[in-house]
Short mmCIF file of C-alpha atoms and ligand atoms in Angstrom, two decimals:
data_model
loop_
_atom_site.label_atom_id
_atom_site.label_comp_id
_atom_site.label_asym_id
_atom_site.label_seq_id
_atom_site.Cartn_x
_atom_site.Cartn_y
_atom_site.Cartn_z
CA MET A 27 -128.53 -5.80 5.98
CA SER A 28 -124.93 -5.04 5.98
CA PHE A 29 -122.01 -7.24 5.51
CA ASP A 30 -118.34 -7.36 5.80
CA LEU A 31 -117.61 -8.46 2.27
CA ILE A 32 -119.73 -8.91 -1.23
CA VAL A 33 -118.66 -11.00 -4.04
CA LYS A 34 -120.37 -9.35 -6.85
CA GLY A 35 -121.82 -11.01 -10.04
CA GLY A 36 -120.07 -14.25 -9.99
CA VAL A 37 -121.12 -17.36 -11.68
CA LEU A 38 -121.56 -20.30 -9.47
CA PRO A 39 -120.40 -24.00 -11.03
CA ASP A 40 -124.02 -24.68 -11.79
CA GLY A 41 -124.56 -21.58 -14.07
CA ARG A 42 -126.50 -19.21 -11.35
CA THR A 43 -125.03 -15.73 -11.72
CA VAL A 44 -125.23 -14.32 -8.04
CA ASP A 45 -123.79 -11.83 -5.18
CA ILE A 46 -122.67 -13.48 -2.20
CA GLY A 47 -122.93 -11.93 1.20
CA ILE A 48 -120.46 -12.66 3.95
CA SER A 49 -120.45 -11.45 7.46
CA GLY A 50 -117.54 -12.61 9.75
CA GLU A 51 -116.21 -16.41 8.82
CA ALA A 52 -119.72 -17.27 7.06
CA ILE A 53 -121.46 -17.08 4.15
CA ALA A 54 -125.07 -15.08 4.99
CA ALA A 55 -126.51 -15.04 1.59
CA ILE A 56 -126.64 -15.98 -1.69
CA GLU A 57 -129.00 -14.11 -3.89
CA PRO A 58 -129.06 -12.86 -7.52
CA ALA A 59 -128.79 -9.30 -6.24
CA ILE A 60 -127.71 -8.04 -2.87
CA SER A 61 -128.18 -4.37 -2.08
CA GLY A 62 -126.86 -3.93 1.22
CA GLU A 63 -123.99 -1.89 2.46
CA ALA A 64 -120.53 -3.86 2.52
CA GLY A 65 -117.06 -3.20 4.16
CA ARG A 66 -115.74 -4.43 0.86
CA VAL A 67 -116.97 -5.47 -2.54
CA VAL A 68 -115.13 -8.12 -4.93
CA ASP A 69 -116.28 -7.39 -8.68
CA ALA A 70 -116.54 -11.00 -10.01
CA SER A 71 -118.22 -10.24 -12.86
CA GLY A 72 -118.88 -13.10 -15.51
CA CYS A 73 -116.04 -15.14 -13.52
CA LEU A 74 -116.56 -18.69 -12.08
CA VAL A 75 -117.05 -18.40 -8.32
CA SER A 76 -116.22 -21.84 -6.48
CA ALA A 77 -115.71 -23.68 -3.31
CA PRO A 78 -112.16 -23.94 -2.32
CA PHE A 79 -109.74 -26.42 -4.05
CA VAL A 80 -109.16 -29.18 -1.45
CA ASP A 81 -106.09 -31.88 -1.80
CA PRO A 82 -107.13 -35.10 0.17
CA HIS A 83 -103.28 -36.42 -0.54
CA PHE A 84 -100.08 -35.11 -0.11
CA HIS A 85 -96.73 -35.19 1.56
CA MET A 86 -95.90 -32.16 3.09
CA ASP A 87 -92.80 -33.25 5.10
CA ALA A 88 -91.01 -34.16 1.81
CA THR A 89 -92.57 -31.25 -0.59
CA LEU A 90 -89.86 -28.85 -2.13
CA SER A 91 -87.00 -30.86 -1.28
CA TYR A 92 -86.03 -31.57 -4.80
CA GLY A 93 -82.72 -32.14 -5.44
CA ILE A 94 -81.49 -32.97 -1.96
CA PRO A 95 -79.56 -34.89 -1.89
CA ARG A 96 -80.01 -36.05 -5.36
CA ILE A 97 -82.72 -36.73 -8.04
CA ASN A 98 -84.65 -39.53 -8.67
CA VAL A 99 -82.81 -41.01 -11.84
CA SER A 100 -85.45 -44.01 -12.91
CA GLY A 101 -88.21 -41.95 -11.73
CA THR A 102 -89.70 -45.10 -10.24
CA LEU A 103 -91.70 -45.20 -7.05
CA LEU A 104 -89.03 -47.75 -5.22
CA GLU A 105 -86.15 -45.18 -6.19
CA GLY A 106 -88.35 -42.47 -4.58
CA ILE A 107 -88.55 -44.45 -1.47
CA ALA A 108 -84.82 -45.22 -1.24
CA LEU A 109 -84.06 -41.42 -1.83
CA TRP A 110 -86.36 -40.57 0.59
CA GLY A 111 -84.62 -42.53 2.88
CA GLU A 112 -81.48 -40.84 2.08
CA LEU A 113 -83.11 -37.51 3.01
CA LYS A 114 -84.65 -38.49 5.92
CA PRO A 115 -81.43 -38.41 8.01
CA LEU A 116 -80.55 -34.94 6.61
CA LEU A 117 -84.04 -33.18 7.77
CA THR A 118 -84.16 -30.46 10.24
CA HIS A 119 -87.10 -29.01 11.84
CA GLU A 120 -86.45 -25.80 10.47
CA ALA A 121 -86.33 -26.65 7.33
CA VAL A 122 -89.29 -29.42 6.92
CA LYS A 123 -91.23 -25.90 8.29
CA GLU A 124 -89.61 -23.61 6.05
CA ARG A 125 -90.79 -25.63 3.03
CA ALA A 126 -94.13 -26.70 4.12
CA LEU A 127 -94.64 -23.18 4.81
CA ALA A 128 -93.73 -22.26 1.39
CA TYR A 129 -95.76 -24.59 -0.09
CA CYS A 130 -98.90 -23.51 1.41
CA ASP A 131 -98.48 -19.97 0.21
CA TRP A 132 -98.51 -21.54 -3.16
CA ALA A 133 -101.47 -23.22 -1.99
CA VAL A 134 -103.23 -20.33 -0.97
CA SER A 135 -102.45 -18.62 -4.33
CA MET A 136 -103.90 -21.30 -6.04
CA GLY A 137 -107.08 -20.97 -3.84
CA LEU A 138 -106.22 -24.82 -2.39
CA LEU A 139 -107.81 -24.20 1.23
CA ALA A 140 -107.84 -27.64 2.71
CA ILE A 141 -104.88 -30.31 2.50
CA ARG A 142 -104.56 -34.02 4.06
CA THR A 143 -100.86 -34.51 4.28
CA HIS A 144 -99.14 -37.99 4.68
CA VAL A 145 -96.02 -37.59 7.84
CA ASP A 146 -93.59 -40.27 7.79
CA VAL A 147 -93.33 -41.67 11.14
CA CYS A 148 -90.55 -43.92 10.41
CA ASP A 149 -87.79 -41.50 11.82
CA ASP A 150 -87.59 -41.93 15.46
CA ARG A 151 -87.00 -38.39 16.13
CA LEU A 152 -90.78 -37.47 15.02
CA LEU A 153 -89.13 -34.20 13.77
CA ALA A 154 -91.47 -33.94 10.84
CA VAL A 155 -94.49 -34.96 12.84
CA GLU A 156 -93.66 -32.31 15.23
CA ALA A 157 -92.79 -29.71 12.59
CA LEU A 158 -96.14 -30.42 10.90
CA LEU A 159 -98.29 -29.86 13.50
CA GLU A 160 -96.77 -26.70 13.94
CA VAL A 161 -97.73 -25.22 10.38
CA LYS A 162 -101.19 -26.75 11.43
CA LYS A 163 -101.42 -24.64 14.06
CA GLU A 164 -100.02 -21.55 11.86
CA ILE A 165 -101.68 -21.67 8.82
CA ALA A 166 -105.26 -22.77 10.84
CA PRO A 167 -106.49 -19.02 10.04
CA TYR A 168 -106.41 -19.85 6.43
CA ILE A 169 -105.98 -23.68 5.72
CA ASP A 170 -107.60 -26.87 7.14
CA LEU A 171 -104.55 -28.96 7.41
CA GLN A 172 -105.13 -32.77 8.09
CA LEU A 173 -102.20 -35.21 9.30
CA VAL A 174 -102.00 -38.87 8.60
CA ALA A 175 -99.26 -40.86 10.67
CA PHE A 176 -97.96 -42.88 7.69
CA PRO A 177 -95.58 -45.57 8.34
CA GLN A 178 -93.74 -45.39 4.94
CA ASP A 179 -91.07 -47.78 5.48
CA GLY A 180 -93.63 -50.60 6.57
CA LEU A 181 -95.41 -50.69 9.88
CA TYR A 182 -93.49 -54.29 10.32
CA ARG A 183 -90.82 -53.80 7.95
CA SER A 184 -89.29 -51.00 9.89
CA PRO A 185 -88.36 -52.22 12.94
CA THR A 186 -89.95 -48.98 15.34
CA ALA A 187 -92.66 -48.08 13.02
CA ARG A 188 -95.34 -49.25 15.25
CA GLU A 189 -94.68 -47.88 18.06
CA ASN A 190 -94.16 -44.49 16.40
CA THR A 191 -97.33 -44.48 14.66
CA ILE A 192 -98.78 -44.84 18.13
CA ARG A 193 -96.69 -42.19 19.36
CA ALA A 194 -97.32 -39.70 16.72
CA LEU A 195 -101.18 -40.33 17.12
CA ASP A 196 -100.88 -39.62 20.99
CA LEU A 197 -99.10 -36.06 19.73
CA GLY A 198 -102.20 -35.17 18.10
CA VAL A 199 -101.99 -36.50 14.41
CA ASP A 200 -105.39 -37.14 12.95
CA ILE A 201 -105.42 -40.23 10.80
CA VAL A 202 -104.05 -43.42 11.06
CA GLY A 203 -101.92 -44.17 7.63
CA GLY A 204 -100.33 -47.52 6.13
CA ILE A 205 -98.70 -49.02 3.22
CA PRO A 206 -99.85 -52.60 3.16
CA HIS A 207 -98.05 -53.40 -0.32
CA PHE A 208 -94.64 -52.48 0.51
CA GLU A 209 -94.63 -54.80 3.83
CA ARG A 210 -92.43 -58.01 3.41
CA THR A 211 -95.22 -60.20 2.43
CA MET A 212 -98.90 -59.85 1.47
CA ALA A 213 -99.77 -61.80 4.53
CA ASP A 214 -97.94 -58.96 6.76
CA GLY A 215 -99.97 -56.53 4.54
CA THR A 216 -103.01 -58.15 5.21
CA ARG A 217 -102.06 -58.12 9.19
CA SER A 218 -101.36 -54.50 9.01
CA VAL A 219 -104.54 -53.52 7.41
CA THR A 220 -106.30 -54.99 10.40
CA GLU A 221 -104.28 -53.82 13.04
CA LEU A 222 -104.09 -49.97 11.83
CA CYS A 223 -107.91 -50.47 11.39
CA GLU A 224 -108.34 -51.66 15.02
CA ILE A 225 -106.05 -48.76 16.22
CA ALA A 226 -108.30 -46.12 14.34
CA ALA A 227 -111.61 -48.06 15.58
CA LYS A 228 -110.12 -47.92 19.43
CA ARG A 229 -109.46 -43.98 18.92
CA GLY A 230 -112.51 -42.91 16.94
CA LEU A 231 -110.10 -41.66 13.77
CA MET A 232 -110.37 -41.86 10.35
CA VAL A 233 -108.20 -44.48 7.94
CA ASP A 234 -106.25 -43.37 4.72
CA MET A 235 -103.94 -45.77 3.42
CA HIS A 236 -101.53 -45.88 0.89
CA CYS A 237 -103.25 -48.72 -0.70
CA ASP A 238 -102.14 -51.29 -3.44
CA GLU A 239 -99.29 -48.66 -5.37
CA THR A 240 -98.25 -51.08 -7.62
CA ASP A 241 -98.53 -52.28 -11.16
CA ASP A 242 -98.78 -56.22 -9.56
CA PRO A 243 -102.34 -56.96 -9.97
CA ASN A 244 -102.27 -59.85 -7.03
CA SER A 245 -101.77 -56.51 -4.66
CA ARG A 246 -105.49 -56.74 -3.15
CA HIS A 247 -105.16 -55.05 0.09
CA ILE A 248 -107.98 -53.11 -0.92
CA GLU A 249 -110.17 -56.04 0.19
CA GLN A 250 -109.20 -56.25 3.09
CA LEU A 251 -109.33 -52.64 3.99
CA ALA A 252 -113.14 -52.91 2.78
CA TYR A 253 -113.71 -55.74 5.17
CA GLU A 254 -112.36 -54.39 8.02
CA THR A 255 -114.40 -50.99 7.25
CA GLU A 256 -117.02 -53.09 7.52
CA ARG A 257 -116.33 -55.56 10.32
CA LEU A 258 -115.29 -52.39 12.89
CA GLY A 259 -118.38 -50.17 11.48
CA LEU A 260 -115.46 -47.39 10.03
CA GLN A 261 -117.92 -46.68 7.23
CA GLY A 262 -117.70 -43.56 5.57
CA ARG A 263 -114.50 -42.65 7.44
CA VAL A 264 -111.83 -44.86 5.41
CA ALA A 265 -109.96 -43.89 2.44
CA GLY A 266 -107.89 -46.11 -0.11
CA SER A 267 -105.14 -44.04 -1.73
CA HIS A 268 -103.77 -45.14 -5.51
CA LEU A 269 -105.39 -48.27 -5.77
CA THR A 270 -103.28 -48.58 -9.00
CA SER A 271 -103.16 -52.39 -8.96
CA MET A 272 -106.71 -52.38 -9.81
CA HIS A 273 -105.56 -51.03 -13.03
CA SER A 274 -104.18 -54.16 -13.94
CA MET A 275 -106.83 -56.82 -11.90
CA ASP A 276 -108.71 -59.18 -13.67
CA ASN A 277 -112.30 -58.04 -14.74
CA TYR A 278 -113.91 -60.59 -13.02
CA TYR A 279 -112.42 -60.08 -9.69
CA VAL A 280 -112.96 -56.36 -10.09
CA SER A 281 -116.91 -56.78 -10.87
CA LYS A 282 -116.68 -58.67 -7.07
CA LEU A 283 -114.68 -56.15 -5.50
CA LEU A 284 -116.30 -52.77 -6.42
CA PRO A 285 -119.30 -53.74 -4.91
CA LEU A 286 -117.75 -54.76 -1.95
CA ILE A 287 -115.72 -51.26 -1.77
CA ALA A 288 -118.98 -49.27 -2.29
CA GLU A 289 -120.97 -51.37 0.54
CA ALA A 290 -118.18 -50.42 2.81
CA GLU A 291 -118.28 -46.73 2.16
CA VAL A 292 -114.75 -46.58 1.51
CA SER A 293 -113.68 -43.49 -0.70
CA ALA A 294 -111.07 -43.68 -3.20
CA ILE A 295 -108.33 -41.03 -3.79
CA PRO A 296 -106.36 -41.52 -7.09
CA ASN A 297 -103.13 -39.42 -7.58
CA PRO A 298 -103.24 -39.11 -11.78
CA LEU A 299 -99.98 -36.62 -11.62
CA ILE A 300 -98.34 -39.32 -9.86
CA ASN A 301 -99.79 -42.24 -11.04
CA ILE A 302 -99.28 -42.07 -14.80
CA MET A 303 -95.60 -40.71 -14.03
CA LEU A 304 -94.57 -43.45 -11.97
CA GLN A 305 -96.50 -46.68 -12.78
CA GLY A 306 -95.81 -48.69 -15.77
CA ARG A 307 -92.00 -48.19 -15.71
CA HIS A 308 -91.57 -51.95 -15.83
CA ASP A 309 -93.46 -52.48 -18.65
CA THR A 310 -92.43 -52.07 -22.47
CA TYR A 311 -95.14 -51.77 -24.99
CA PRO A 312 -98.03 -52.01 -24.40
CA LYS A 313 -97.60 -50.01 -21.52
CA ARG A 314 -99.94 -49.55 -18.28
CA ARG A 315 -101.46 -45.95 -17.50
CA GLY A 316 -101.54 -46.96 -13.76
CA LEU A 317 -104.52 -45.00 -12.69
CA THR A 318 -106.90 -46.88 -11.14
CA ARG A 319 -110.45 -47.70 -12.44
CA VAL A 320 -111.97 -44.05 -11.88
CA ARG A 321 -114.93 -44.26 -14.19
CA GLU A 322 -116.08 -47.89 -13.03
CA MET A 323 -115.69 -47.22 -9.46
CA LEU A 324 -118.02 -43.92 -10.18
CA SER A 325 -120.54 -46.20 -11.62
CA TYR A 326 -121.05 -48.27 -8.45
CA GLY A 327 -121.54 -45.02 -6.27
CA ILE A 328 -117.91 -45.30 -4.67
CA ARG A 329 -116.73 -41.58 -3.77
CA VAL A 330 -113.55 -40.98 -5.43
CA GLY A 331 -111.65 -37.70 -5.51
CA PHE A 332 -108.28 -36.69 -6.92
CA GLY A 333 -105.14 -36.09 -4.96
CA GLN A 334 -101.82 -34.22 -5.74
CA ASP A 335 -99.79 -36.62 -3.82
CA CYS A 336 -96.17 -34.75 -4.38
CA THR A 337 -94.64 -31.71 -5.71
CA MET A 338 -90.95 -31.24 -5.94
CA ASP A 339 -89.80 -34.00 -4.02
CA PRO A 340 -88.17 -37.51 -4.42
CA TRP A 341 -91.26 -38.85 -6.52
CA TYR A 342 -92.44 -36.03 -8.49
CA SER A 343 -90.15 -33.12 -9.52
CA LEU A 344 -93.22 -31.01 -11.15
CA GLY A 345 -96.08 -29.09 -9.53
CA THR A 346 -97.68 -26.24 -8.41
CA ALA A 347 -100.07 -26.43 -5.99
CA ASP A 348 -102.98 -26.12 -8.41
CA MET A 349 -105.71 -29.05 -7.90
CA LEU A 350 -106.93 -27.87 -11.62
CA ASP A 351 -103.25 -29.52 -12.93
CA VAL A 352 -104.42 -32.63 -11.16
CA ALA A 353 -107.94 -33.00 -12.54
CA PHE A 354 -106.93 -32.05 -16.01
CA MET A 355 -104.53 -34.82 -15.91
CA GLY A 356 -107.13 -36.90 -14.42
CA LEU A 357 -109.99 -36.70 -16.85
CA HIS A 358 -107.18 -37.36 -19.31
CA VAL A 359 -106.48 -40.58 -18.33
CA ALA A 360 -109.44 -41.70 -17.07
CA GLN A 361 -110.93 -40.57 -20.27
CA MET A 362 -113.74 -38.21 -18.64
CA SER A 363 -114.13 -35.90 -21.55
CA SER A 364 -118.09 -35.54 -21.84
CA PRO A 365 -119.06 -32.05 -20.29
CA SER A 366 -120.89 -33.99 -17.56
CA ASP A 367 -117.72 -35.82 -16.86
CA MET A 368 -115.69 -32.43 -16.89
CA ALA A 369 -117.90 -30.83 -14.41
CA ARG A 370 -117.59 -33.97 -11.98
CA CYS A 371 -113.75 -33.73 -12.46
CA PHE A 372 -114.43 -30.11 -11.01
CA ASP A 373 -116.42 -31.25 -8.43
CA MET A 374 -114.20 -33.81 -7.02
CA VAL A 375 -110.98 -31.49 -6.80
CA THR A 376 -113.48 -29.32 -4.57
CA ASN A 377 -116.52 -30.84 -3.01
CA VAL A 378 -115.89 -34.30 -3.07
CA ASN A 379 -112.43 -33.95 -1.68
CA ALA A 380 -113.80 -32.11 1.17
CA ALA A 381 -116.20 -34.59 1.63
CA ILE A 382 -113.79 -37.27 1.63
CA MET A 383 -111.90 -35.31 4.58
CA GLY A 384 -115.11 -34.71 6.62
CA LEU A 385 -115.09 -30.91 6.05
CA ASP A 386 -118.86 -30.17 6.21
CA HIS A 387 -118.01 -26.72 6.87
CA LEU A 388 -116.78 -26.35 3.27
CA GLY A 389 -119.16 -25.28 0.20
CA LEU A 390 -121.19 -22.48 -1.30
CA GLU A 391 -124.14 -22.61 0.95
CA VAL A 392 -125.65 -20.01 3.31
CA GLY A 393 -124.50 -20.81 6.91
CA LYS A 394 -121.22 -22.48 5.63
CA ARG A 395 -117.57 -21.28 5.91
CA ALA A 396 -116.90 -18.29 3.75
CA SER A 397 -114.02 -19.85 1.77
CA LEU A 398 -114.30 -19.29 -2.18
CA VAL A 399 -112.11 -18.59 -5.17
CA VAL A 400 -113.06 -16.43 -7.87
CA LEU A 401 -111.42 -18.01 -11.24
CA ASP A 402 -110.82 -16.10 -14.63
CA ALA A 403 -113.11 -18.74 -16.63
CA ASN A 404 -116.85 -19.08 -17.60
CA ASP A 405 -117.48 -22.01 -15.88
CA PRO A 406 -115.59 -25.23 -14.69
CA PHE A 407 -115.24 -26.67 -18.13
CA GLU A 408 -113.05 -23.65 -19.11
CA ALA A 409 -111.52 -23.27 -15.50
CA LEU A 410 -109.66 -27.00 -16.25
CA ARG A 411 -109.15 -26.01 -20.03
CA LEU A 412 -107.03 -23.19 -19.02
CA ARG A 413 -106.09 -24.11 -15.66
CA ALA A 414 -107.44 -20.52 -15.02
CA ASP A 415 -106.20 -18.38 -13.03
CA ARG A 416 -107.22 -17.31 -9.41
CA LEU A 417 -108.38 -14.12 -9.36
CA CYS A 418 -109.30 -13.67 -5.74
CA VAL A 419 -109.35 -16.21 -2.80
CA VAL A 420 -111.27 -15.52 0.35
CA ALA A 421 -110.28 -17.54 3.27
CA ARG A 422 -112.60 -17.61 6.44
CA GLY A 423 -114.29 -14.22 5.39
CA LYS A 424 -111.10 -12.44 4.55
CA VAL A 425 -109.45 -11.72 0.99
CA VAL A 426 -106.18 -13.64 1.25
CA ALA A 427 -104.93 -13.54 -2.17
CA GLU A 428 -105.62 -11.28 -5.50
CA ARG A 429 -104.22 -10.90 -8.70
CA PRO A 430 -105.47 -8.58 -11.89
CA LYS A 431 -106.58 -10.29 -15.15
CA ARG A 432 -103.50 -10.85 -17.37
CA ASP A 433 -104.79 -10.56 -20.99
CA MET A 434 -101.68 -11.03 -23.27
CA ALA A 435 -100.81 -7.53 -25.20
CA LEU A 436 -100.93 -8.13 -28.98
CA SER A 437 -98.78 -6.14 -31.44
CA LEU A 438 -100.54 -7.74 -34.97
CA PRO A 439 -101.84 -5.59 -37.67
CA GLY A 440 -105.60 -5.11 -38.08
CA ARG A 441 -106.11 -7.41 -34.80
CA PRO A 442 -107.22 -6.44 -31.36
CA ALA A 443 -104.69 -5.23 -28.62
CA THR A 444 -105.29 -7.86 -26.13
CA VAL A 445 -105.90 -11.61 -26.43
CA SER A 446 -107.80 -13.48 -23.57
CA ARG A 447 -108.09 -17.34 -23.92
CA ARG A 448 -111.52 -17.36 -22.69
CA HIS A 449 -113.83 -18.45 -25.17
CA LYS A 450 -117.97 -18.78 -25.06
CA ARG A 451 -118.69 -22.12 -26.56
CA ALA A 452 -121.62 -23.09 -28.53
CA GLY A 453 -122.59 -26.25 -26.73
FE1 FE2 B 18 -98.85 -40.55 -1.23
#
C-alpha cells in the first residue's frame, strides 16, 4: 500500500509505538510497522505523537492588542472590560484580521489546530464579526475556527446587544454566547440565559456562555443554564465557561448543583491562566484561587476541558498559544498531580476539548482527519513537564510546521557536549 505521508516510530499517548500512514486528508493506517511506499516520511522515533491541541475558549478579536490604548493597571476582570470598551472604537477591520492571523500562525506552530473564539457583538459595526468570518475561511485548510456571538457588555445592559447577537448569527456566527453575571441584576442574568438558550434551540445551534465569572458565591446562573438545557433538549450542546463562582459556593449547594449539570450534559470550560490571574483580586488573605471545582466535576462525570481565554490583550499580558501552558497551570491549581490526573489534563486539552466543540473528525484513529502533532517528549506526562517543543505539525495530511530538536550545547569539563531535558522516569 502506498501513502502520501508516513509518521514513523512515534509513541501514542497510551504508550504504543506505531507508524501512522496518511492518504490525502485522512489517517489510513495505524500499525506497529508500515512497510509501504510514501511520498514523505517523518521520523518521529521515540517521540510522543498526539491528536492536535484544541482550545475551546478564546477571544481572537482582542488578541495581541496588549498596550492599545493602555495596559490594565489593576489586573481585574472589570478593568479589562472597561479597557476593551476603550479599545473597541479604535478597532479596524484590517487590524483585527492582521492580529488574528498572526495569532493563528502561533497556534499552528504550537500544534493548536482547532479554536473556539468568542467575538464581541456589542459594537454596532460588527466589524470584528466580519473580520473573523473572513479569517475563519482563510485558515480553514489548517485550523477549525468556531465563532461565538458574545454580548460582552450584557445582552440587556447594552442597548443593541440583543439585536446585534441576532445579526451576528444571521451573518454566519456558529454559537450563541452570553454573560449573565454582567447583566444589571440577577433576574436579568437569569432571563438572558433563558432567552439565549431559546434562540439556540430555535436555530439548532450550540451554546457557550461566560457564566459566573466572579468570586461571588451567589452567582448561580449555571443552575439556570443546566435547567434550560434540559427543558429545551439541548443536552450535549451547551458549555458553561469559567464557572469561577463555584470555587466560593457553599458545599451543600454544590452537592445539589453538580448532579444537575451532569444530568443536563453541560460541559465546563475553566480557563486556568486567566482565572488564577483575575479572580481573588478583592481578597486579602486567605486569597481564593478562583478556579472552578475541576476534580469534583470530573468525579460527577461532567465533561471538563481547559481553555486559554486570552493572549496579550486587555485581560492578560502573557500567553503563547500553547495549550500545554494552560494544562500545566490547570493541573497545579486543581492539584491534579498523580500520573493518571496528568494524563487526564493532557487529554483535556486535546480530545476532550475537541468533543466539547463537537469536532468528531479529530483524533488519532483510522478514518479520522490526518491532523496530529509530534512532540519532543516521551509521553504526555513529560510533554506537560517540559511544555515540550512541537517538532512537526500535520494538518489535513500536510506538514504545516516543523523544527529540529534543540538540545542545548554544554561547555563543561568532563560532561557531555549537549543536554536534553528529557528523562526516562522509573515510575
Ligand atoms: Fe472569555
